[in-house]
PDB file of C-alpha atoms in Angstrom:
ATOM      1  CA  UNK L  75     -10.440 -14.813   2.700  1.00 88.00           C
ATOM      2  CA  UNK L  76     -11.281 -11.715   0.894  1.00 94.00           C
ATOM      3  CA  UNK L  77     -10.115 -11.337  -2.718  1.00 96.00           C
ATOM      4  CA  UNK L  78     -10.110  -8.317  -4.839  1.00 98.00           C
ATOM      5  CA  UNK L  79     -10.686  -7.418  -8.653  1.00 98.00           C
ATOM      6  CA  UNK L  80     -10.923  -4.365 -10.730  1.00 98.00           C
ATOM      7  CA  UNK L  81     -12.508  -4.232 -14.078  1.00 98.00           C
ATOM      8  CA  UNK L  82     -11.512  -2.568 -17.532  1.00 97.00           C
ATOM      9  CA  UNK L  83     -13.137  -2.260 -20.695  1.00 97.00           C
ATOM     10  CA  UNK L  84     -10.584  -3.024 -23.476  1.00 96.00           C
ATOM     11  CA  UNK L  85     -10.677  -2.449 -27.808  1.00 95.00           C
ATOM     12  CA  UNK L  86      -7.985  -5.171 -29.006  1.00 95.00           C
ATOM     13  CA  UNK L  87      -6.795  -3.880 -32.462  1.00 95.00           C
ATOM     14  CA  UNK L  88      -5.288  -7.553 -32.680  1.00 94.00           C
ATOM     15  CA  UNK L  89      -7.201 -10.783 -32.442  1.00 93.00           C
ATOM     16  CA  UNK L  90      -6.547 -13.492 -29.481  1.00 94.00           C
ATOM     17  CA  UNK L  91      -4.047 -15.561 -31.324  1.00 93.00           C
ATOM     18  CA  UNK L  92      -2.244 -12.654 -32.332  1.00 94.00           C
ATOM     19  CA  UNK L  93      -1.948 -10.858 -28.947  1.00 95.00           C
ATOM     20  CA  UNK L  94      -0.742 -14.381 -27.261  1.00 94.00           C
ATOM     21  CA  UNK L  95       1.613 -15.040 -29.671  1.00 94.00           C
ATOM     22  CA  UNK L  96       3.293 -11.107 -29.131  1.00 94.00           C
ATOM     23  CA  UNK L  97       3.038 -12.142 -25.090  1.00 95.00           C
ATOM     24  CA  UNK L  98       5.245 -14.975 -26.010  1.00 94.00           C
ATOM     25  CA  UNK L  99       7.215 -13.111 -27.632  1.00 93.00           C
ATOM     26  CA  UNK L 100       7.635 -10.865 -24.630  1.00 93.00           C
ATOM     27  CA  UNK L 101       8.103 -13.780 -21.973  1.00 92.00           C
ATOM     28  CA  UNK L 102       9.281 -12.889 -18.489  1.00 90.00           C
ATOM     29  CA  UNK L 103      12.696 -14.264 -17.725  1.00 87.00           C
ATOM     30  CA  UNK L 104      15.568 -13.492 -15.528  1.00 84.00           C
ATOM     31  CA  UNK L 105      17.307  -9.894 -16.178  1.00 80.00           C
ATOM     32  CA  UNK L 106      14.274  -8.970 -18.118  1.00 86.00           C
ATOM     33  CA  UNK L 107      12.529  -5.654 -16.785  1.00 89.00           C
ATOM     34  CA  UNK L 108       9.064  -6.767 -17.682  1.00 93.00           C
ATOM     35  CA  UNK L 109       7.385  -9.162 -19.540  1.00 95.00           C
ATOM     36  CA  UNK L 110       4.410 -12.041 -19.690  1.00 95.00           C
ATOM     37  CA  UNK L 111       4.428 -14.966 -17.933  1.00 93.00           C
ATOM     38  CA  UNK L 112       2.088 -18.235 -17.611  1.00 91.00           C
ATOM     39  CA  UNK L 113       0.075 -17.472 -20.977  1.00 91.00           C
ATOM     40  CA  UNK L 114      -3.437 -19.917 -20.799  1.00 93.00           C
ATOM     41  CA  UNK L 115      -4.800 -19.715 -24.595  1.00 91.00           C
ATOM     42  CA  UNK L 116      -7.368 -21.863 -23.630  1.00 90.00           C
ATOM     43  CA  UNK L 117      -8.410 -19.892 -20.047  1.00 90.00           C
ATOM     44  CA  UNK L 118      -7.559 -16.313 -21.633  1.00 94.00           C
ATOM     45  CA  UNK L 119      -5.439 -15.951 -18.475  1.00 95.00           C
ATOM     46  CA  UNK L 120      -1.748 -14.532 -17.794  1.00 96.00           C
ATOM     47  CA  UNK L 121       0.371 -12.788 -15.781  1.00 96.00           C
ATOM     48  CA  UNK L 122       2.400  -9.441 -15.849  1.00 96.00           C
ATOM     49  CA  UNK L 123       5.998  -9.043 -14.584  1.00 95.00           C
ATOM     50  CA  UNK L 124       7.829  -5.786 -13.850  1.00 93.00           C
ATOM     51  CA  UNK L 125      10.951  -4.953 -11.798  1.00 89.00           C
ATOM     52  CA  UNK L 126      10.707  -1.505  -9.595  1.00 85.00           C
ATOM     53  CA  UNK L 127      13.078  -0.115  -7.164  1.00 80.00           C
ATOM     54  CA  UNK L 128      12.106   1.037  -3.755  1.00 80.00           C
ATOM     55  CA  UNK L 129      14.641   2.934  -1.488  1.00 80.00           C
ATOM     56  CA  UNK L 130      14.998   1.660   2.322  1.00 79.00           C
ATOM     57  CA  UNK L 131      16.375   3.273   5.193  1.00 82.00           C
ATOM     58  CA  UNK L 132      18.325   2.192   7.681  1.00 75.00           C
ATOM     59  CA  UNK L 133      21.184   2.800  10.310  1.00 81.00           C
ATOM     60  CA  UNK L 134      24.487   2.268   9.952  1.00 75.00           C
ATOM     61  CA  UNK L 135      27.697   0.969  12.024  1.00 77.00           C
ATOM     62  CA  UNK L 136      28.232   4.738  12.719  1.00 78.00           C
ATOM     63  CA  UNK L 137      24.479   5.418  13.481  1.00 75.00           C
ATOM     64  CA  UNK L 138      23.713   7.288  10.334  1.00 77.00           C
ATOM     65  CA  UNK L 139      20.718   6.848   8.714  1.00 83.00           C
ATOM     66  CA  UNK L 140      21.413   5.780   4.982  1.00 82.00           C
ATOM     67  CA  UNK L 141      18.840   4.521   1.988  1.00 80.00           C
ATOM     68  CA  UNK L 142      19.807   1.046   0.242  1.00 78.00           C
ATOM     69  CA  UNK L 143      17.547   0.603  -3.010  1.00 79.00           C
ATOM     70  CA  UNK L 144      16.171  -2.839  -3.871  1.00 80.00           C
ATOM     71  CA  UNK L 145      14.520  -4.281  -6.834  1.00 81.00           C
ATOM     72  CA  UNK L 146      11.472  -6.017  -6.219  1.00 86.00           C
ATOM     73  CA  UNK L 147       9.301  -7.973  -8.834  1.00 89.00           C
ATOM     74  CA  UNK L 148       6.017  -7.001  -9.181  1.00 92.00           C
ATOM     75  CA  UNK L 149       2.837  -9.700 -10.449  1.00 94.00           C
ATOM     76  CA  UNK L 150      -0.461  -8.927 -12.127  1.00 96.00           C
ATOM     77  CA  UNK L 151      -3.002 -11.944 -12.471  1.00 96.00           C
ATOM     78  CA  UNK L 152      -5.009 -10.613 -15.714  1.00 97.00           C
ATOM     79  CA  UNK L 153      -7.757 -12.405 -17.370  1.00 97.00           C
ATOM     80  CA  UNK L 154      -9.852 -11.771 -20.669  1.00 96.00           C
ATOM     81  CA  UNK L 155     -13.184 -11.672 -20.403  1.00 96.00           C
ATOM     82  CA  UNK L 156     -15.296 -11.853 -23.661  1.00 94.00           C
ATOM     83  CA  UNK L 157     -19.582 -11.199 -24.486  1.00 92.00           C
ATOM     84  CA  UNK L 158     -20.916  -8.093 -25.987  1.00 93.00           C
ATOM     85  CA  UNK L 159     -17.733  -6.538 -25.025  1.00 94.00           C
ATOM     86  CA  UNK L 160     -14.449  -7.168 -24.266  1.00 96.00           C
ATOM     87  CA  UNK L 161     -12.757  -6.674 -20.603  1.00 96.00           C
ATOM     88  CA  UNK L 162      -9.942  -7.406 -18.623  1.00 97.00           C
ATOM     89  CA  UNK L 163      -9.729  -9.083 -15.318  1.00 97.00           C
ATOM     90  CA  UNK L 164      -7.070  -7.578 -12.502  1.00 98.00           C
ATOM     91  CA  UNK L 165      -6.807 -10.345  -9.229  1.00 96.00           C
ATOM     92  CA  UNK L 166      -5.703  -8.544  -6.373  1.00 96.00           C
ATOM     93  CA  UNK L 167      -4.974  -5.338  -8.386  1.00 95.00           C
ATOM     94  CA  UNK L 168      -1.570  -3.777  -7.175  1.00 92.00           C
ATOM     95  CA  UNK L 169      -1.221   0.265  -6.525  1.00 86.00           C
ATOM     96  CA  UNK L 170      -0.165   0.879 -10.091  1.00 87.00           C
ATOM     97  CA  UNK L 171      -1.257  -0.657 -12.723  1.00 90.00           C
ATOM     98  CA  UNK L 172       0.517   1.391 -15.917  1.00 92.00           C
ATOM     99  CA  UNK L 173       3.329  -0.864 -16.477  1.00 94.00           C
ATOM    100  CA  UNK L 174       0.735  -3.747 -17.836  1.00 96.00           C
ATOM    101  CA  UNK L 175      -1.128  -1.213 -19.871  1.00 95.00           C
ATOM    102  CA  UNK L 176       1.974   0.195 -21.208  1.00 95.00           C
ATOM    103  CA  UNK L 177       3.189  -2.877 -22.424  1.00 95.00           C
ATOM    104  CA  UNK L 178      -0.147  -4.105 -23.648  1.00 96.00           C
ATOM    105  CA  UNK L 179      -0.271  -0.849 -25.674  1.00 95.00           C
ATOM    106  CA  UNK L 180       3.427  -1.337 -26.764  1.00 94.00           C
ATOM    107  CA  UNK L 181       2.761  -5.038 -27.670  1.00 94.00           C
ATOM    108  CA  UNK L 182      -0.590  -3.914 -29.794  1.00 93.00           C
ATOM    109  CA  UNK L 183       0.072  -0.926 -31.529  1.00 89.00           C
ATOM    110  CA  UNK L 184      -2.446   1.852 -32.092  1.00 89.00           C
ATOM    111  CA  UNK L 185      -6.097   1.045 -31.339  1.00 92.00           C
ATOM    112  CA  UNK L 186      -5.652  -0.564 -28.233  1.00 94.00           C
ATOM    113  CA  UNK L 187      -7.927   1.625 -25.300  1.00 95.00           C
ATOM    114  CA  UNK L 188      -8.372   0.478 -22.090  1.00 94.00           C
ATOM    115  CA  UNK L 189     -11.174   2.228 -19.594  1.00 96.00           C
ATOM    116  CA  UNK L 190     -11.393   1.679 -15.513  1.00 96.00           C
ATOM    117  CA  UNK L 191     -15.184   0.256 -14.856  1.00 97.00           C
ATOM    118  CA  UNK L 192     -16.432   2.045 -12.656  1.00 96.00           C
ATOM    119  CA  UNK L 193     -18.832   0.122 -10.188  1.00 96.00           C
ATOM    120  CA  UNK L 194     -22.448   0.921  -8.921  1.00 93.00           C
ATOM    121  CA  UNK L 195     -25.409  -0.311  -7.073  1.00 92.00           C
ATOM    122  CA  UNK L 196     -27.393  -0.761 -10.488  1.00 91.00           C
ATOM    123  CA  UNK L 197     -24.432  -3.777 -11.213  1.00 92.00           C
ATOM    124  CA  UNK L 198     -25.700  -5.656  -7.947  1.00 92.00           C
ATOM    125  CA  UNK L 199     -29.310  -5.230  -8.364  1.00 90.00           C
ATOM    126  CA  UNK L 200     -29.137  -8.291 -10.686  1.00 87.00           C
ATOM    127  CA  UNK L 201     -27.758 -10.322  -8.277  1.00 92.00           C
ATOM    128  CA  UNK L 202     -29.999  -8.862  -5.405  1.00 91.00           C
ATOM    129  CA  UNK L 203     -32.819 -10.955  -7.586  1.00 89.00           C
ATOM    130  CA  UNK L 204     -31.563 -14.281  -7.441  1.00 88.00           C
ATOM    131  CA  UNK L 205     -30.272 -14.873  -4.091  1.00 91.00           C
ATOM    132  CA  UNK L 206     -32.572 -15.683  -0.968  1.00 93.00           C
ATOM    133  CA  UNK L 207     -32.248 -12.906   0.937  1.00 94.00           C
ATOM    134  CA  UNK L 208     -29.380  -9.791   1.460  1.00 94.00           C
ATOM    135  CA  UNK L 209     -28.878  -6.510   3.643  1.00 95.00           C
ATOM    136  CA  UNK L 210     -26.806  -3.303   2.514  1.00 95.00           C
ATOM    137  CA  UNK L 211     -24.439  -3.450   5.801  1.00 95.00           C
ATOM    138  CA  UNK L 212     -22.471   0.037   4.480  1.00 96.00           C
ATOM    139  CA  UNK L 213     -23.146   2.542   2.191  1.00 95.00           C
ATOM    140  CA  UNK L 214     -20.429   6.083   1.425  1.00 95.00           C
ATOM    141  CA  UNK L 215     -22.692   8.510  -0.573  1.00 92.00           C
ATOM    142  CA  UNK L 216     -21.792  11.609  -1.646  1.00 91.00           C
ATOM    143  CA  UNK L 217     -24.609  14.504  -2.464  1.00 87.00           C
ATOM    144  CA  UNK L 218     -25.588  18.383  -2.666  1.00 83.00           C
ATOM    145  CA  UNK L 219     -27.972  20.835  -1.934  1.00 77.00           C
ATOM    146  CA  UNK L 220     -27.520  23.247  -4.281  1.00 78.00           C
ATOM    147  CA  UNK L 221     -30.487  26.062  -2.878  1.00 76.00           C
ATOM    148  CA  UNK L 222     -28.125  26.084  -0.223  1.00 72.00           C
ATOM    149  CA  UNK L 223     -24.884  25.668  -2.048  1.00 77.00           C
ATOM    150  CA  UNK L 224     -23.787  22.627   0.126  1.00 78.00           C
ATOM    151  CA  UNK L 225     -21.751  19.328  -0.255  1.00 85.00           C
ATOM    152  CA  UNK L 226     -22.062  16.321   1.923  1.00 85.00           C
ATOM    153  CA  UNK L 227     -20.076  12.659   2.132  1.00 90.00           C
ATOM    154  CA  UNK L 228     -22.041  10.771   4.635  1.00 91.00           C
ATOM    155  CA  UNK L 229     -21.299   6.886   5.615  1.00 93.00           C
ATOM    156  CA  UNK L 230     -24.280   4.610   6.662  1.00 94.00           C
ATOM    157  CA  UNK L 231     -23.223   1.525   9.129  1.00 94.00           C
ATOM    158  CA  UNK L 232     -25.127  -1.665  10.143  1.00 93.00           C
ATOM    159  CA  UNK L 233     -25.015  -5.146  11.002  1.00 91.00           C
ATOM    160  CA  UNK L 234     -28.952  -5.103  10.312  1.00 91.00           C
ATOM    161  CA  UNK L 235     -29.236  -3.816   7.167  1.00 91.00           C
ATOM    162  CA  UNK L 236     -30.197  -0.210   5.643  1.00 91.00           C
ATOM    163  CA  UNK L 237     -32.532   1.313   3.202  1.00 89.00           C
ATOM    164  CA  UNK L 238     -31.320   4.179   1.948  1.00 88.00           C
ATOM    165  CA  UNK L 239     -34.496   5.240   0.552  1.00 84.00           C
ATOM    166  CA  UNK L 240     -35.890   5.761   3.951  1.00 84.00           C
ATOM    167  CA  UNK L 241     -33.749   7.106   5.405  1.00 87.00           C
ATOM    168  CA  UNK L 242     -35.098  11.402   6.520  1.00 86.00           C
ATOM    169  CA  UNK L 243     -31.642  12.506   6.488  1.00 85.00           C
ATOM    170  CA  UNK L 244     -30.996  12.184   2.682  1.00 85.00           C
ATOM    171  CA  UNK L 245     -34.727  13.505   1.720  1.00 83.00           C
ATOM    172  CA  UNK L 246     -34.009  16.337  -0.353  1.00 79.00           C
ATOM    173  CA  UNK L 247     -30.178  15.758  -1.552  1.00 82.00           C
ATOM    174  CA  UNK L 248     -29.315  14.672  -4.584  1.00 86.00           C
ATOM    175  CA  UNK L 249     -26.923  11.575  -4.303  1.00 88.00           C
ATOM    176  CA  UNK L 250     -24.524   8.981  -5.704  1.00 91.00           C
ATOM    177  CA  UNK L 251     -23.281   6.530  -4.475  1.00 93.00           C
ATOM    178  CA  UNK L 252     -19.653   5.888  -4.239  1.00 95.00           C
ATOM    179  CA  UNK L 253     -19.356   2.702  -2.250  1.00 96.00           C
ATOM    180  CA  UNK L 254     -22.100  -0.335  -0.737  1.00 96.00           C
ATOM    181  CA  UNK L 255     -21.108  -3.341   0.800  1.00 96.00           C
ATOM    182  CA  UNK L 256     -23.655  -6.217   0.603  1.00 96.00           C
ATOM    183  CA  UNK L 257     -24.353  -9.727   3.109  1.00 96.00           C
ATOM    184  CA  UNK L 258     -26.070 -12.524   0.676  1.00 96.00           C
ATOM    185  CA  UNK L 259     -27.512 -15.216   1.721  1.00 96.00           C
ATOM    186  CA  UNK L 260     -28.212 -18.461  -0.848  1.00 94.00           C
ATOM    187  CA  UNK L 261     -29.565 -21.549   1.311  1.00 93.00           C
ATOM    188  CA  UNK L 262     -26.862 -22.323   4.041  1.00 93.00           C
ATOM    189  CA  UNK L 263     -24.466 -19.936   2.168  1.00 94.00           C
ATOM    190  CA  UNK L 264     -23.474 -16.997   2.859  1.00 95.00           C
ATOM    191  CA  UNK L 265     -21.140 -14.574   0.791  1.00 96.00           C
ATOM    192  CA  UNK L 266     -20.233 -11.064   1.027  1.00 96.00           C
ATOM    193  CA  UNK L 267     -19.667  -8.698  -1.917  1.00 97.00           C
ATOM    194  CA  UNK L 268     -18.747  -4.490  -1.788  1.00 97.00           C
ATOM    195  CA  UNK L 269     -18.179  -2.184  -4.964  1.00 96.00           C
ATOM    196  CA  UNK L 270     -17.102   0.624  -5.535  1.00 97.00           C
ATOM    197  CA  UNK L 271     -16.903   4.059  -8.564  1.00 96.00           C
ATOM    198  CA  UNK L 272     -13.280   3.503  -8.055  1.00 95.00           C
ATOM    199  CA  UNK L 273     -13.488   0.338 -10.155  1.00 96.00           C
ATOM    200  CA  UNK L 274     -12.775  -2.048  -6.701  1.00 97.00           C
ATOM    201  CA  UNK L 275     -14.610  -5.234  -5.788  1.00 98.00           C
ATOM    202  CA  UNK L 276     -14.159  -7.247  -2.670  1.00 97.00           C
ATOM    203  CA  UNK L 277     -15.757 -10.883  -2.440  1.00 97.00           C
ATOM    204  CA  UNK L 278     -15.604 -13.543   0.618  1.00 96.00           C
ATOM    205  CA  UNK L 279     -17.576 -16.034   1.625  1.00 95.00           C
ATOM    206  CA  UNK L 280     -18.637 -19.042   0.498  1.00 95.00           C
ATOM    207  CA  UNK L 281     -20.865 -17.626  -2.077  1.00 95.00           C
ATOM    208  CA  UNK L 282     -17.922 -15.349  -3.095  1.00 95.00           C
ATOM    209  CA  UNK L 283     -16.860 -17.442  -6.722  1.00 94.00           C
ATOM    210  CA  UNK L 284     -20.466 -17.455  -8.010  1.00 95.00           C
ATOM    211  CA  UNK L 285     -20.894 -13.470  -7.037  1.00 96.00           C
ATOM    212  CA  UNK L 286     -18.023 -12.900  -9.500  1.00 96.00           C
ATOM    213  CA  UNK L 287     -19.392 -14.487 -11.640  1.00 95.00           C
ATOM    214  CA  UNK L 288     -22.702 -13.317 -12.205  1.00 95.00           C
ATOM    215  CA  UNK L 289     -20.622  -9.395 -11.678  1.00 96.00           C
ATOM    216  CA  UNK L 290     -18.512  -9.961 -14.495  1.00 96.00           C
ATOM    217  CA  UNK L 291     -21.453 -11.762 -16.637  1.00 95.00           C
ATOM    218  CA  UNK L 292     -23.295  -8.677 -15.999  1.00 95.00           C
ATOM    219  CA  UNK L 293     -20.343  -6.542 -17.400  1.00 96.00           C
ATOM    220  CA  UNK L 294     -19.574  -8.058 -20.215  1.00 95.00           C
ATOM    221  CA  UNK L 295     -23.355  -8.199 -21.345  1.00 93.00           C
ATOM    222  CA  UNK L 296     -23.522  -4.388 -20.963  1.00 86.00           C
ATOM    223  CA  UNK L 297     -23.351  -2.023 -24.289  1.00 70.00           C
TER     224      UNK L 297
END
């Protein structure tokens, strides 16, 4: 099973205590439009509730089409992560995400920031050290040659591993990397891990747990 998680770099103008106690404050029942649900003090875990409407078509007796609008109920899995700084955890991140920060902000007060962490290869490297062995299976980059005013998004693809540092094509562009996806292999394990600049991470595998782990130990550690 592959599981997903974005990253964000938080300043709480409120201590722990004080921000679960305003959650509870702000609990999630019937009728409500949003609120907090399953508050763990102890885990620094919770959840997010919201109610949106979506509009769906369909045909009528006369063969029509017509829109019926439904309310749905929308769940964020959010942890708090603390070392040299403070972050939040998003399971399975949903498409939009500014309901939670809105009511975060609105439960805080001024002071409260919140900034997407953006994901690279230098995050993984870490990892890279500990394990047995790994491959980079896919790579997006994005580059330019600007003495001949040109942009390029290339994608690199294999089941046996690349090095983008030898590869001729990319001599003389200046790159980033936007996205790598990673096979690690610990012992008998095996686990696969992929990041990305927009913030995403996708884990699976039976190494998949401990890769989070040392991901997110690695962000909170960093300045």
């Amino acid at each position: 099973m592959i599981e997903r998680y974005k990253w964000y770099a938080i300043t709480l103008p409120i201590n722990l205590d004080q921000l679960y106690t305003k959650m509870s404050e702000s609990y999630y029942s019937d009728g409500m439009d949003s609120g907090f649900q399953q508050i763990d003090r102890q885990a620094s875990e919770f959840s997010f509730l919201w109610q949106s409407s979506i509009a769906v078509p369909f045909i009528d007796e006369n063969g029509e089409l017509n829109s019926q609008v439904v309310r749905t109920i929308n769940r964020q899995d959010v942890a708090i992560l603390r070392g040299h700084r403070t972050i939040l955890r998003l399971k399975e991140p949903l498409r939009s995400t500014r309901p939670l920060f809105n009511a975060l902000e609105k439960i805080m007060g001024y002071g409260f920031t919140c900034e997407l962490i953006s994901l690279t290869p230098r995050h993984i490297d870490r990892i890279l050290d500990s394990v047995d062995s790994h491959r980079l299976t896919n790579s997006k980059i994005s580059g330019s040659m600007p003495e001949l005013k040109l942009l390029t998004r290339m994608e690199f693809m294999s089941k046996e591993g690349i090095s983008l540092d030898y590869l001729e094509v990319l001599k003389g562009i200046k790159y980033t990397v936007d996205s790598a996806s990673y096979e690690i292999f610990q012992g008998s394990h095996k686990g696969k891990i992929s990041i990305s600049v927009t913030g995403l991470c996708k884990a699976s595998g039976s190494l998949s747990e401990r890769l989070i782990r040392q991901l997110e130990q690695i962000l909170i550690t960093e300045q």
